[in-house]
Coordinates of C-alpha atoms in Angstrom, one line a residue:
Chain J
X8 CA 0.0 0.0 0.0
X9 CA 2.9 2.3 0.6
X10 CA 3.6 2.4 -3.1
X11 CA 0.1 3.5 -3.8
X12 CA 0.0 6.2 -1.1
X13 CA 3.4 7.8 -1.7
X14 CA 2.4 9.8 -4.8
X15 CA -0.8 11.0 -3.2
X16 CA 1.2 12.3 -0.3
X17 CA 3.4 14.2 -2.8
X18 CA 0.3 16.0 -4.1
X19 CA -0.8 16.7 -0.6
X20 CA 2.7 18.0 0.2
X21 CA 2.6 20.2 -2.9
X22 CA -0.8 21.5 -1.7
X23 CA 0.7 22.3 1.8
X24 CA 3.7 23.9 0.2
X25 CA 1.3 26.1 -1.8
X26 CA -0.7 27.2 1.2
X27 CA 2.5 28.1 3.0
X28 CA 3.8 30.1 0.0
X29 CA 0.5 32.0 -0.4
X30 CA 0.9 33.3 3.1
X31 CA 4.1 35.0 2.1
X32 CA 4.2 38.4 0.4
X33 CA 4.1 38.0 -3.4
X34 CA 7.6 39.2 -3.9
X35 CA 9.0 36.6 -1.5
X36 CA 7.7 33.7 -3.6
X37 CA 9.2 32.3 -6.7
X38 CA 6.9 29.9 -8.4
X39 CA 8.6 27.1 -10.1
X40 CA 7.8 23.7 -11.7
X41 CA 9.8 20.5 -11.8
X42 CA 8.9 17.9 -14.4
X43 CA 10.2 14.3 -13.8
X44 CA 10.8 13.0 -17.3
X45 CA 11.3 9.5 -16.0
X46 CA 7.7 9.5 -14.7
X47 CA 6.0 11.2 -17.6
X48 CA 4.1 8.6 -19.6
X49 CA 3.3 10.8 -22.6
X50 CA -0.5 10.6 -22.0
X51 CA -1.0 14.3 -22.8
X52 CA -3.6 14.6 -20.0
X53 CA -1.7 17.8 -18.9
X54 CA -2.2 19.3 -22.4
X55 CA -5.9 18.5 -22.4
X56 CA -6.4 19.7 -18.8
X57 CA -4.7 22.9 -19.7
X58 CA -6.9 23.4 -22.7
X59 CA -10.0 22.7 -20.7
X60 CA -8.9 24.9 -17.8
X61 CA -8.0 27.9 -19.9
X62 CA -10.6 27.3 -22.6
X63 CA -8.0 27.4 -25.3
X64 CA -9.3 27.8 -28.9
X65 CA -7.9 25.7 -31.8
X66 CA -4.3 26.4 -32.5
X67 CA -3.5 27.7 -29.1
X68 CA -1.5 25.4 -26.9
X69 CA 0.3 26.1 -23.6
X70 CA 1.7 22.7 -22.7
X71 CA 2.4 20.4 -25.6
X72 CA 4.2 17.1 -24.8
X73 CA 7.2 16.5 -27.1
X74 CA 7.7 12.8 -27.9
X75 CA 11.5 12.1 -28.2
X76 CA 13.0 9.0 -29.6
X77 CA 16.7 8.3 -29.2
X78 CA 19.1 5.7 -30.4
X79 CA 19.2 3.1 -33.2
X80 CA 17.5 -0.3 -33.0
X81 CA 18.0 -2.3 -30.9
X82 CA 19.3 0.3 -28.5
X83 CA 16.4 2.7 -28.6
X84 CA 14.7 4.9 -26.0
X85 CA 11.7 7.1 -25.8
X86 CA 11.0 10.0 -23.5
X87 CA 8.4 12.7 -23.2
X88 CA 9.1 16.3 -22.6
X89 CA 6.1 18.5 -21.5
X90 CA 6.9 22.1 -22.5
X91 CA 5.0 24.8 -20.6
X92 CA 6.2 28.4 -20.6
X93 CA 9.6 28.3 -18.8
X94 CA 8.8 31.6 -16.9
X95 CA 12.3 32.7 -17.4
X96 CA 14.1 34.9 -14.9
X97 CA 15.6 36.9 -17.8
X98 CA 12.7 36.4 -20.2
X99 CA 13.5 37.3 -23.9
X100 CA 9.8 37.8 -24.5
X101 CA 9.5 40.5 -21.8
X102 CA 12.6 42.2 -23.2
X103 CA 11.2 42.1 -26.8
X104 CA 7.6 43.3 -26.2
X105 CA 7.6 46.9 -27.5
X106 CA 4.6 48.0 -25.4
X107 CA 5.4 46.3 -22.1
X108 CA 2.4 43.9 -22.5
X109 CA 4.6 41.0 -21.5
X110 CA 5.8 41.5 -18.0
X111 CA 7.5 39.7 -15.1
X112 CA 5.6 39.4 -11.9
X113 CA 7.5 39.6 -8.5
X114 CA 6.7 36.0 -8.0
X115 CA 8.5 34.9 -11.1
X116 CA 5.5 34.4 -13.4
X117 CA 5.7 35.9 -16.9
X118 CA 2.3 37.4 -17.6
X119 CA 0.7 39.1 -20.5
X120 CA -1.6 42.1 -20.5
X121 CA -4.2 41.2 -23.1
X122 CA -5.5 44.8 -23.2
X123 CA -2.1 46.2 -24.0
X124 CA -0.8 43.6 -26.5
X125 CA -0.9 44.9 -30.1
X126 CA -0.5 41.5 -31.6
X127 CA 2.9 42.2 -33.3
X128 CA 4.2 38.7 -32.4
X129 CA 7.7 39.9 -31.7
X130 CA 7.6 37.9 -28.4
X131 CA 6.9 34.7 -30.3
X132 CA 10.0 35.3 -32.4
X133 CA 12.0 36.1 -29.3
X134 CA 11.0 33.0 -27.2
X135 CA 13.7 30.3 -27.5
X136 CA 11.2 27.6 -26.4
X137 CA 8.3 28.2 -28.8
X138 CA 6.1 28.7 -25.8
X139 CA 3.9 31.3 -27.2
X140 CA 1.1 30.9 -29.7
X141 CA -1.2 33.4 -31.4
X142 CA -4.9 33.4 -30.9
X143 CA -6.2 33.6 -34.5
X144 CA -9.9 33.7 -33.3
X145 CA -10.7 30.2 -34.4
X146 CA -13.6 28.0 -33.0
X147 CA -13.7 24.2 -32.9
X148 CA -17.3 24.3 -34.2
X149 CA -16.8 27.0 -36.8
X150 CA -17.5 24.7 -39.7
X151 CA -20.7 23.3 -38.1
X152 CA -24.2 24.7 -38.5
X153 CA -24.1 26.5 -35.2
X154 CA -21.3 27.7 -33.0
X155 CA -21.6 25.9 -29.7
X156 CA -22.2 27.9 -26.5
X157 CA -19.3 26.3 -24.7
X158 CA -16.9 27.9 -27.1
X159 CA -18.1 31.4 -25.9
X160 CA -17.5 30.6 -22.2
X161 CA -15.3 33.0 -20.3
X162 CA -11.7 32.2 -19.8
X163 CA -10.5 33.1 -16.2
X164 CA -6.9 33.7 -17.1
X165 CA -5.3 36.4 -14.9
X166 CA -8.4 36.3 -12.8
X167 CA -10.5 38.2 -15.3
X168 CA -13.6 36.9 -17.1
X169 CA -13.3 37.2 -20.8
X170 CA -16.2 35.9 -22.8
X171 CA -15.1 34.8 -26.3
X172 CA -16.8 36.9 -29.0
X173 CA -14.4 36.4 -31.9
X174 CA -13.0 39.9 -32.0
X175 CA -12.0 41.2 -28.6
X176 CA -8.9 40.1 -26.6
X177 CA -7.5 37.5 -26.3
X178 CA -8.4 37.1 -30.0
X179 CA -5.6 38.8 -31.9
X180 CA -3.2 38.4 -29.0
X181 CA -0.3 36.2 -28.2
X182 CA -1.1 33.7 -25.5
X183 CA 0.9 31.6 -23.1
X184 CA 1.0 29.5 -20.0
X185 CA 0.3 31.5 -16.8
X186 CA 1.1 28.7 -14.3
X187 CA -2.6 28.8 -13.8
X188 CA -2.3 32.1 -11.9
X189 CA -6.1 32.3 -11.4
X190 CA -6.0 28.9 -9.7
X191 CA -3.0 29.8 -7.6
X192 CA -4.9 32.9 -6.4
X193 CA -7.7 30.5 -5.3
X194 CA -5.2 28.2 -3.5
X195 CA -5.2 25.5 -6.1
X196 CA -2.3 23.9 -7.9
X197 CA -2.0 24.4 -11.7
X198 CA -4.3 22.1 -13.7
X199 CA -1.4 20.2 -15.3
X200 CA -0.1 19.3 -11.9
X201 CA -3.3 17.9 -10.4
X202 CA -4.2 16.0 -13.6
X203 CA -0.9 14.3 -14.2
X204 CA -1.5 10.6 -13.9
X205 CA 2.2 9.8 -13.4
X206 CA 2.7 12.4 -10.8
X207 CA 5.5 13.7 -12.9
X208 CA 4.8 17.4 -12.5
X209 CA 5.6 19.3 -9.3
X210 CA 4.8 22.9 -8.5
X211 CA 5.7 25.3 -5.6
X212 CA 7.8 28.0 -4.2
X213 CA 11.4 27.7 -5.2
X214 CA 12.3 30.2 -2.5
X215 CA 11.0 27.9 0.2
X216 CA 13.8 25.5 1.1
X217 CA 11.3 23.1 2.7
X218 CA 9.1 22.9 -0.5
X219 CA 9.2 19.8 -2.6
X220 CA 10.0 21.7 -5.8
X221 CA 13.0 23.4 -4.1
X222 CA 14.2 20.0 -3.0
X223 CA 13.8 18.4 -6.5
X224 CA 15.2 21.4 -8.4
X225 CA 18.4 21.1 -6.3
X226 CA 19.0 17.4 -7.3
X227 CA 22.0 16.7 -9.5
X228 CA 19.8 15.3 -12.2
X229 CA 17.8 18.5 -12.4
X230 CA 18.3 20.5 -15.6
X231 CA 16.7 23.3 -17.6
X232 CA 16.0 23.6 -21.3
X233 CA 18.6 25.4 -23.4
X234 CA 20.8 26.6 -20.5
X235 CA 23.1 28.2 -23.0
X236 CA 20.5 30.9 -23.7
X237 CA 21.0 32.3 -20.2
X238 CA 17.3 32.8 -19.7
X239 CA 17.2 31.3 -16.1
X240 CA 14.0 29.2 -16.5
X241 CA 11.7 28.5 -13.5
X242 CA 10.9 25.1 -15.0
X243 CA 13.3 22.2 -14.2
X244 CA 13.5 18.7 -15.7
X245 CA 14.6 15.6 -13.8
X246 CA 16.3 13.4 -16.3
Chain C
X24 CA 3.5 60.4 -67.4
X25 CA 1.2 58.5 -69.8
X26 CA -2.0 57.2 -68.4
X27 CA -1.4 53.5 -69.0
X28 CA 0.8 53.0 -65.9
X29 CA -1.7 54.8 -63.9
X30 CA -4.5 52.6 -65.2
X31 CA -2.5 49.5 -64.4
X32 CA -1.8 50.8 -60.9
X33 CA -5.4 51.7 -60.5
X34 CA -6.4 48.1 -61.3
X35 CA -3.8 47.0 -58.8
X36 CA -5.5 49.1 -56.1
X37 CA -8.9 47.6 -56.9
X38 CA -7.4 44.1 -56.5
X39 CA -5.9 45.2 -53.2
X40 CA -9.3 46.4 -52.0
X41 CA -10.7 43.0 -52.8
X42 CA -7.8 41.4 -50.9
X43 CA -8.4 43.8 -48.0
X44 CA -12.1 42.9 -47.9
X45 CA -11.2 39.2 -47.9
X46 CA -8.8 39.8 -45.1
X47 CA -11.2 41.8 -42.9
X48 CA -13.9 39.2 -43.5
X49 CA -11.7 36.2 -42.5
X50 CA -9.4 38.0 -40.0
X51 CA -5.9 36.6 -39.3
X52 CA -7.0 33.0 -39.9
X53 CA -7.0 34.1 -43.6
X54 CA -3.3 34.9 -43.5
X55 CA -0.6 32.3 -44.1
X56 CA 1.6 32.9 -41.0
X57 CA 1.5 30.5 -38.1
X58 CA 2.4 30.6 -34.4
X59 CA 5.7 29.0 -35.3
X60 CA 6.3 31.3 -38.3
X61 CA 4.8 34.4 -36.9
X62 CA 5.9 36.9 -39.6
X63 CA 5.0 36.4 -43.2
X64 CA 4.7 38.3 -46.5
X65 CA 3.5 41.6 -45.0
X66 CA 6.4 41.8 -42.6
X67 CA 8.8 41.1 -45.5
X68 CA 7.3 44.1 -47.4
X69 CA 7.2 46.2 -44.3
X70 CA 10.9 45.8 -43.6
X71 CA 11.8 46.0 -47.3
X72 CA 9.9 49.3 -47.9
X73 CA 11.2 50.9 -44.7
X74 CA 14.7 50.0 -46.0
X75 CA 14.0 51.5 -49.4
X76 CA 12.8 54.7 -47.7
X77 CA 16.1 55.0 -45.8
X78 CA 18.1 54.1 -48.9
X79 CA 16.4 56.8 -51.0
X80 CA 17.3 59.3 -48.4
X81 CA 21.0 58.7 -49.2
X82 CA 20.4 60.4 -52.5
X83 CA 18.8 63.4 -50.8
X84 CA 21.8 63.6 -48.5
X85 CA 24.3 63.4 -51.3
X86 CA 22.5 66.2 -53.2
X87 CA 21.7 68.6 -50.4
X88 CA 23.9 67.6 -47.5
X89 CA 27.1 67.2 -49.5
X90 CA 26.1 69.4 -52.4
X91 CA 26.8 67.0 -55.2
X92 CA 25.1 68.8 -58.0
X93 CA 24.6 65.8 -60.4
X94 CA 22.5 64.2 -57.7
X95 CA 20.1 67.2 -57.4
X96 CA 17.7 66.3 -60.2
X97 CA 17.1 62.9 -58.6
X98 CA 17.0 64.4 -55.2
X99 CA 13.9 66.3 -56.2
X100 CA 12.0 63.0 -56.1
X101 CA 14.1 61.0 -53.6
X102 CA 12.2 62.5 -50.6
X103 CA 9.0 61.5 -52.3
X104 CA 10.2 57.9 -52.6
X105 CA 11.3 58.0 -49.0
X106 CA 8.0 59.3 -47.7
X107 CA 5.8 57.0 -49.9
X108 CA 7.9 53.9 -49.1
X109 CA 7.8 54.6 -45.4
X110 CA 4.0 55.0 -45.4
X111 CA 3.5 51.9 -47.5
X112 CA 5.8 49.9 -45.2
X113 CA 4.0 51.2 -42.1
X114 CA 0.6 50.3 -43.6
X115 CA 1.8 46.8 -44.1
X116 CA 2.8 46.4 -40.4
X117 CA -0.3 48.1 -39.1
X118 CA -2.5 45.7 -41.1
X119 CA -0.4 42.8 -39.7
X120 CA -1.0 43.7 -36.1
X121 CA -3.5 41.5 -34.2
X122 CA -4.9 44.7 -32.7
X123 CA -4.2 47.5 -35.1
X124 CA -6.6 49.8 -33.1
X125 CA -3.9 49.8 -30.4
X126 CA -1.2 50.9 -32.7
X127 CA -0.7 54.1 -30.7
X128 CA 0.5 51.9 -27.8
X129 CA 3.7 51.7 -29.9
X130 CA 4.1 55.4 -29.2
X131 CA 2.8 55.9 -25.7
X132 CA 3.3 52.6 -23.9
X133 CA 6.9 51.8 -24.4
X134 CA 9.2 49.2 -23.1
X135 CA 12.7 50.8 -23.2
X136 CA 14.4 47.4 -23.5
X137 CA 12.8 46.6 -26.8
X138 CA 14.3 47.8 -30.1
X139 CA 10.8 47.9 -31.5
X140 CA 9.8 50.4 -28.9
X141 CA 12.0 53.1 -30.4
X142 CA 10.9 52.6 -33.9
X143 CA 7.5 54.3 -33.5
X144 CA 9.0 57.6 -32.5
X145 CA 11.7 57.3 -35.1
X146 CA 9.1 56.8 -37.8
X147 CA 7.2 59.8 -36.6
X148 CA 10.4 61.9 -36.5
X149 CA 11.4 60.7 -39.9
X150 CA 8.0 61.4 -41.4
X151 CA 8.0 65.0 -40.0
X152 CA 11.5 65.5 -41.3
X153 CA 10.5 64.3 -44.8
X154 CA 7.4 66.6 -44.8
X155 CA 9.6 69.6 -43.8
X156 CA 12.1 68.6 -46.4
X157 CA 9.5 68.4 -49.1
X158 CA 8.1 71.7 -48.0
X159 CA 11.6 73.3 -48.2
X160 CA 12.1 71.7 -51.6
X161 CA 8.8 73.2 -52.8
X162 CA 9.7 76.6 -51.4
X163 CA 13.2 76.3 -52.8
X164 CA 14.9 77.0 -49.4
X165 CA 18.4 75.6 -50.1
X166 CA 19.8 76.4 -46.6
X167 CA 17.0 74.5 -44.9
X168 CA 17.5 71.7 -47.3
X169 CA 21.1 71.3 -46.3
X170 CA 20.2 71.2 -42.6
X171 CA 17.3 68.9 -43.1
X172 CA 19.4 66.5 -45.2
X173 CA 22.1 66.3 -42.6
X174 CA 19.5 65.7 -39.8
X175 CA 17.7 63.2 -42.0
X176 CA 20.8 61.2 -42.7
X177 CA 21.2 60.6 -38.9
X178 CA 17.5 59.9 -38.3
X179 CA 17.1 57.6 -41.3
X180 CA 20.3 55.8 -40.3
X181 CA 18.8 55.1 -36.8
X182 CA 15.5 53.9 -38.5
X183 CA 17.6 51.4 -40.5
X184 CA 19.6 50.5 -37.4
X185 CA 16.3 49.9 -35.5
X186 CA 14.9 47.8 -38.3
X187 CA 18.0 45.6 -38.5
X188 CA 18.1 45.3 -34.7
X189 CA 14.6 43.8 -34.7
X190 CA 16.2 40.7 -36.1
X191 CA 19.8 40.8 -35.0
X192 CA 19.1 41.0 -31.2
X193 CA 17.0 37.9 -31.0
X194 CA 19.2 35.3 -29.4
X195 CA 16.5 32.7 -29.9
X196 CA 17.0 32.9 -33.7
X197 CA 20.6 32.0 -34.4
X198 CA 20.1 32.8 -38.1
X199 CA 19.5 36.4 -37.3
X200 CA 21.4 36.8 -34.1
X201 CA 24.7 38.4 -35.3
X202 CA 26.1 41.8 -36.1
X203 CA 26.3 40.9 -39.8
X204 CA 22.5 40.9 -40.0
X205 CA 22.5 44.5 -39.0
X206 CA 25.2 45.4 -41.6
X207 CA 23.4 43.4 -44.3
X208 CA 20.2 45.2 -43.5
X209 CA 21.9 48.6 -43.8
X210 CA 23.7 47.8 -47.0
X211 CA 20.5 46.3 -48.5
X212 CA 18.5 49.3 -47.5
X213 CA 20.9 51.8 -49.2
X214 CA 21.2 49.6 -52.2
X215 CA 17.4 49.3 -52.7
X216 CA 16.7 52.9 -52.0
X217 CA 19.2 54.1 -54.5
X218 CA 18.0 51.5 -57.0
X219 CA 14.4 52.7 -56.6
X220 CA 15.5 56.3 -57.2
X221 CA 17.4 55.1 -60.2
X222 CA 14.3 53.4 -61.6
X223 CA 12.2 56.5 -61.2
X224 CA 15.0 58.8 -62.6
X225 CA 15.3 56.5 -65.6
X226 CA 11.6 56.7 -66.5
X227 CA 11.0 60.3 -65.8
X228 CA 12.0 63.2 -68.1
X229 CA 14.1 65.9 -66.5
X230 CA 15.9 63.6 -64.0
X231 CA 18.3 61.9 -66.4
X232 CA 21.3 64.1 -65.3
X233 CA 21.5 62.0 -62.2
X234 CA 21.5 58.6 -64.0
X235 CA 25.2 58.1 -64.2
X236 CA 26.1 58.9 -60.6
X237 CA 23.1 57.0 -59.4
X238 CA 24.1 53.9 -61.5
X239 CA 27.7 54.0 -60.2
X240 CA 26.5 54.3 -56.6
X241 CA 24.0 51.5 -57.2
X242 CA 26.7 49.3 -58.6
X243 CA 28.9 49.9 -55.6
X244 CA 26.1 49.1 -53.2
X245 CA 25.2 45.9 -55.0
X246 CA 28.8 44.7 -54.7
X247 CA 29.0 45.7 -51.0
X248 CA 25.7 43.9 -50.3
X249 CA 26.8 40.8 -52.1
X250 CA 30.2 40.8 -50.3
X251 CA 28.4 41.0 -46.9
X252 CA 26.1 38.1 -48.0
X253 CA 29.2 36.0 -48.9
X254 CA 30.8 36.8 -45.5
X255 CA 27.6 35.8 -43.7
X256 CA 27.5 32.5 -45.6
X257 CA 31.2 31.9 -44.9
X258 CA 30.8 32.5 -41.2
X259 CA 27.7 30.3 -41.1
X260 CA 29.2 27.3 -42.8
X261 CA 32.4 27.5 -40.7
X262 CA 30.6 28.0 -37.4
X263 CA 29.2 24.4 -37.3
X264 CA 26.1 25.7 -35.6
X265 CA 23.4 23.1 -36.6
X266 CA 20.5 25.5 -36.4
X267 CA 22.1 28.2 -38.3
X268 CA 23.3 25.8 -41.0
X269 CA 19.8 24.3 -41.3
X270 CA 18.4 27.8 -42.1
X271 CA 21.2 28.5 -44.6
X272 CA 20.8 25.1 -46.2
X273 CA 17.1 25.8 -46.6
X274 CA 18.0 29.0 -48.5
X275 CA 20.6 27.5 -50.7
X276 CA 19.3 24.0 -51.3
X277 CA 15.7 23.9 -50.1
X278 CA 12.5 24.0 -52.1
X279 CA 12.8 27.8 -52.4
X280 CA 16.4 27.7 -53.5
X281 CA 15.4 29.3 -56.8
X282 CA 14.7 32.5 -54.9
X283 CA 18.3 32.7 -53.9
X284 CA 20.0 31.4 -57.0
X285 CA 17.8 32.9 -59.7
X286 CA 16.4 36.1 -58.2
X287 CA 18.7 37.2 -55.4
X288 CA 22.0 36.1 -57.0
X289 CA 21.1 35.8 -60.7
X290 CA 19.0 38.9 -61.2
X291 CA 19.9 40.9 -58.1
X292 CA 23.7 40.6 -58.4
X293 CA 24.9 39.1 -61.7
X294 CA 22.5 40.7 -64.2
X295 CA 22.1 43.9 -62.2
X296 CA 25.8 44.4 -61.9
X297 CA 26.3 43.7 -65.6
X298 CA 23.5 46.1 -66.6
X299 CA 24.7 48.8 -64.2
X300 CA 28.2 48.5 -65.5
X301 CA 27.0 48.9 -69.1
X302 CA 24.4 51.5 -68.2
X303 CA 26.8 53.8 -66.3
X304 CA 29.0 53.9 -69.4
X305 CA 26.3 54.3 -72.1
X306 CA 23.7 56.2 -69.9
X307 CA 20.8 54.3 -71.6
X308 CA 17.7 54.8 -69.7
X309 CA 16.2 51.4 -70.7
X310 CA 19.3 49.5 -69.5
X311 CA 19.4 51.4 -66.2
X312 CA 15.7 51.0 -65.6
X313 CA 16.1 47.2 -66.1
X314 CA 19.1 47.2 -63.9
X315 CA 17.3 49.0 -61.1
X316 CA 14.4 46.6 -61.4
X317 CA 16.7 43.6 -61.2
X318 CA 18.4 45.1 -58.0
X319 CA 14.9 45.6 -56.4
X320 CA 13.8 42.1 -57.2
X321 CA 17.0 40.7 -55.8
X322 CA 16.6 42.9 -52.7
X323 CA 13.0 41.5 -52.1
X324 CA 14.3 38.0 -52.5
X325 CA 17.0 38.7 -50.0
X326 CA 14.4 40.0 -47.6
X327 CA 12.4 36.8 -48.0
X328 CA 15.5 34.8 -47.4
X329 CA 16.2 36.8 -44.3
X330 CA 12.8 36.9 -42.7
X331 CA 11.4 33.5 -43.4
X332 CA 14.2 30.9 -42.9
X333 CA 15.0 32.5 -39.6
X334 CA 11.7 31.3 -38.3
X335 CA 11.4 28.0 -40.1
X336 CA 13.9 26.0 -38.1
X337 CA 12.4 24.2 -35.1
X338 CA 13.3 25.7 -31.7
X339 CA 12.9 22.3 -29.9
X340 CA 13.2 19.0 -31.8
X341 CA 9.7 17.4 -32.0
X342 CA 7.8 20.5 -31.0
X343 CA 5.9 20.8 -34.3
X344 CA 4.8 17.2 -34.1
X345 CA 3.8 17.5 -30.4
X346 CA 0.5 19.2 -31.2
X347 CA -1.3 19.1 -34.6
X348 CA -2.9 22.2 -36.0
X349 CA -2.5 24.1 -39.4
X350 CA -1.4 27.1 -37.4
X351 CA 1.3 25.1 -35.6
X352 CA 3.6 24.3 -38.5
X353 CA 6.9 25.6 -39.8
X354 CA 5.8 25.9 -43.4
X355 CA 4.6 29.2 -44.7
X356 CA 2.8 30.1 -48.0
X357 CA 1.2 33.5 -48.5
X358 CA -2.6 33.4 -49.0
X359 CA -4.4 35.1 -51.9
X360 CA -5.6 37.9 -49.5
X361 CA -2.0 38.6 -48.5
X362 CA -0.8 38.7 -52.1
X363 CA -3.7 40.9 -53.2
X364 CA -3.1 43.4 -50.4
X365 CA 0.6 43.5 -51.4
X366 CA -0.4 44.2 -55.0
X367 CA -2.9 46.9 -53.8
X368 CA -0.6 48.7 -51.4
X369 CA 2.3 48.6 -53.9
X370 CA 0.0 50.0 -56.6
X371 CA -1.2 52.7 -54.3
X372 CA 2.4 53.6 -53.4
X373 CA 3.2 53.6 -57.1
X374 CA 0.3 56.0 -57.8
X375 CA 1.2 58.3 -54.9
X376 CA 4.8 58.4 -56.2
X377 CA 3.7 59.3 -59.7
X378 CA 1.4 62.1 -58.5
X379 CA 3.9 63.5 -56.0
X380 CA 6.7 63.3 -58.6
X381 CA 4.5 65.2 -61.1
X382 CA 4.1 67.9 -58.4
X383 CA 7.8 68.1 -57.5
X384 CA 9.0 68.0 -61.1
X385 CA 6.5 70.5 -62.6
X386 CA 8.4 73.6 -63.8
X387 CA 8.1 76.3 -61.3
X388 CA 7.4 74.0 -58.4
X389 CA 10.9 74.1 -57.1
X390 CA 12.1 77.1 -59.0
X391 CA 14.8 78.3 -56.7
X392 CA 16.5 75.0 -56.3
X393 CA 16.2 74.2 -60.0
X394 CA 17.6 77.6 -60.8
X395 CA 20.7 76.9 -58.8
X396 CA 21.1 73.4 -60.3
X397 CA 21.0 74.9 -63.8
X398 CA 23.4 77.7 -62.8

């Protein structure tokens, strides 16, 4: 039974870590994520949960899972790399945005002001991880006799209700993973963390030495994507 | 000028209006760019036209800033070319914005760390300068022209520097991220602006005195531009950087290699240089007009080969395959709406250039300046 309860306890610990972090002033936290690639099964449930949580339209994806095959038969291997926004410490997208719509929050999250964004897509060109996508204003049921009501439901990103009407923001904007900021504000873990069937995704305050993410991110097998870019990502991978 | 070119350009404008209607009815889904290739045909033309605007200003500077008298006939229309090219380029980028109604954020809500943030004010400053310069030209105020030409050289240089920086500072895009990109942009801009002035001068009565110096200048700039391209290729192929090599291989040997070999190199360098060499000796307007057209086509091809391949290499292996959607691919093909809007805006720019050139070359319009030129 110990094998079955251990992962559950990890989620509970993450939840406790989150509660503790939320009691701190925002500038004292540093939200971070650790993804254990050895545990990821490539089920894409995080991708789907993210789409459902953020009501993402066609063509907008915050957390694709990259399927990697290595080696030559018979010595082959396969691994999966979920790729959310890396919430870089020195974010090239924040630097590139001409109008300051992309910004860095004191808690480390890279946010985007939909009402300021002009849709120039310079931040997409600047991101080394391809973590930003453009909202072209598409609907899943556009080619059907009637647009379904669920497609017009409000997204709660950044804690603001935004019904989808086909023209106003975030249509015409660049979009990206927010670490489910609206859920964090409500004391909940990001959707990709709670939905992960392999318990491969961890989330918490990297500034808290007692948090599970801080412990995991300090392990020798923890790495970041493209370290040569010097972007100081807040997402770590256990390999 | 005869009415046939105006008629053709008028038809082009109508086609453009149809393209614009098609674009507004479909929105950005009707454009060919994707989330992984976020800049397409309109950005190519935006950056090309702004470059031409800056390049044409070189002629204005040589005539009024340095007082080279043989450049003065062409310098009567060079500011017109600068102004029209700049406006056309800016129209392309405004249309390309996801929220064009927020375009003034680019002036009043600036992020000082972004090179793009400075461009809005530089464009405004440059536009005002060009308007003052055209006013001074119309009023024949030679002293003002000299001062404006000197100030304009600096401002236009910074415009070009800002444009080139948009690409060269992006460390995520190895293909762009080097100082040579900036130099190539500057050289290409001056080459194209001078060629556009040469094209107009070769087809307009009263401007032919400037043909020979313009053709020599154009030839020099074509060779400098080509030299910088060669250096860039040499550096890339010796760097061993896989991402950079992938983009360069795409340009040289990919499905669009004809654009490099036939248009950029064949027309834009080999044929253009041969025609310019011949034309600067004979002074034939037809030869020089063809040469200028070849330079411009080569320049546009070079801009395609700068803007698109820089985006068409995968940032993370397997990312494109990770999630399937037509807007999450690395391929890019312009849609009919994009092409028609390009035809329309270029035709509109052509018409504006013709009408403004007529105004600025009409006898008496710039009497004082012309008087000094003839003297």
